[in-house]
Amino acid sequence: MPVPAADGNADQVLTIAVLPGDGIGIEVMDAALAVLRQLQQQVPGLQLRLQHCSAGASEYQQSGTALPQETLQACRNADAVLLGAMGLPHVRQPDGREVTPQIDLREHFQLYQGIRPAYLHHDMDTPLRSVQAGEIDLIVVRESTEGLFHSRGQQVAPDADTVDDLLRVTRTGSHRLFHAAFRLARQRRRKLTLVDKANVLPSMVLFRRYFDEIAEQYPDVQTERMYVDAAALHMVRRPQSFDVIVTENMFGDILSDLAAALVGGMGMAPSADIGEHVAVFQPCHGTAPDIAGLGIANPIAMILSLGMMLEWLGTETTCSAAALLRTAVVTALRDPAVRTPDLGGNCTTAAITQAVLAGLQAG
Ligand code: ATP
């Protein structure tokens, strides 16, 4: 992972900005905080000061802004940010778009690395035949500040009959992304796949050229280059062959959902959005309004995001807490009965959380 916010091994008090957001974001955040409380009881010296902040569609309804200045300031000052999910389909800006403060945060703090791991905990969670637990273990690194999302803020005139979206690739944006992806690959199985569309789009020709430049500095990492359509095919056919995948914003958006589907869906997919000064940890899923309030949201993605945060904080104490958490999730999910309805089970959010807490106590 990139340079952590904290250094040294002293048991310093770390500040975490906590943004539950909307819908199931609030429910899965409750679950993650229960796990964190248990970890604080079990890991001596794990000192985290939680600063609860408001942002999202509900905040927009109340105050007219989805991301208040004081929340931005708290994120800037915190050692890390833990986020639930934000946005609600019926809460719209005057031009008709949903509020997306989670994307605004990425742009505001230049969180250019979208780190999206997909790990198969149990054979029963994948729609693929003949893939065993542990055989899918990949990370999509999604560029998160430019690419095809670059012009997302443009207004669409009511009488428009043509709109162009711009796919932006820059040297600075690409170099920092590729360095991060190569560093990550070095910590894993040392294989990095570039996903692009360099056979058609000039922006992607440049993207690949920048990749090749940076690759020369990491001769110990095996590289491959793949067009995005082929990547979608191969991820389904032979997901075991991927280690780290690096790609532009929109391709990463789509392929990380595909990767999530291979290991059980959005409820199993954690993520980190990392910049030079701020890092945000959140599940890949949205607010799931269709199941919000029913108490059946899968909290695993949120709990695993908490684990990524603890690991990224990088002190001996937070790393041992992260390791405990990971083992507890593995232990809990070994039991096929520990599944929410999105995975074909009938557990509640609370029951899954209890299973993880029990795994912690057992660990
Ligand atoms: P966004 O655009 O913000 O990513 P979305 O509307 O595309 O949001 P989600 O909110 O992630 O997507 O929901 C997509 C589907 O996945 C919904 O049917 C939802 O119920 C389901 N889902 C998402 N997250 C979870 C979860 N943690 N547990 C159970 N089901 C979930």
Coordinates of C-alpha atoms in Angstrom, one line a residue, residues 20 24 30 50 63 65 82 85 101 106 118 144 154 167 170 177 206 218 259 273 284 322 328 335 344 352 361:
P20 CA -21.9 6.9 7.6
I24 CA -27.5 1.1 4.2
D30 CA -22.8 0.5 12.7
L50 CA -13.7 8.8 16.1
S63 CA -28.6 22.1 4.7
T65 CA -25.0 21.0 0.7
L82 CA -14.2 5.7 7.1
A85 CA -22.3 5.0 1.3
P101 CA -20.2 13.6 -2.3
R106 CA -12.0 11.9 -4.6
A118 CA -11.8 -9.1 -4.8
S144 CA -10.1 8.0 -9.8
Q154 CA -20.7 19.7 -17.3
L167 CA -11.6 11.1 -21.5
T170 CA -2.3 13.2 -18.2
L177 CA -1.2 5.8 -10.7
L206 CA -0.9 7.7 -24.4
Y218 CA 10.0 -2.2 -12.1
A259 CA -14.7 -8.5 -9.9
D273 CA -9.4 5.7 -2.3
C284 CA -17.8 -0.5 -3.2
A322 CA -6.1 -5.6 10.7
A328 CA -12.2 -13.2 12.0
D335 CA -19.7 -21.3 7.8
G344 CA -28.7 -16.6 -0.8
I352 CA -23.3 -11.4 10.4
Q361 CA -13.0 -13.5 20.2

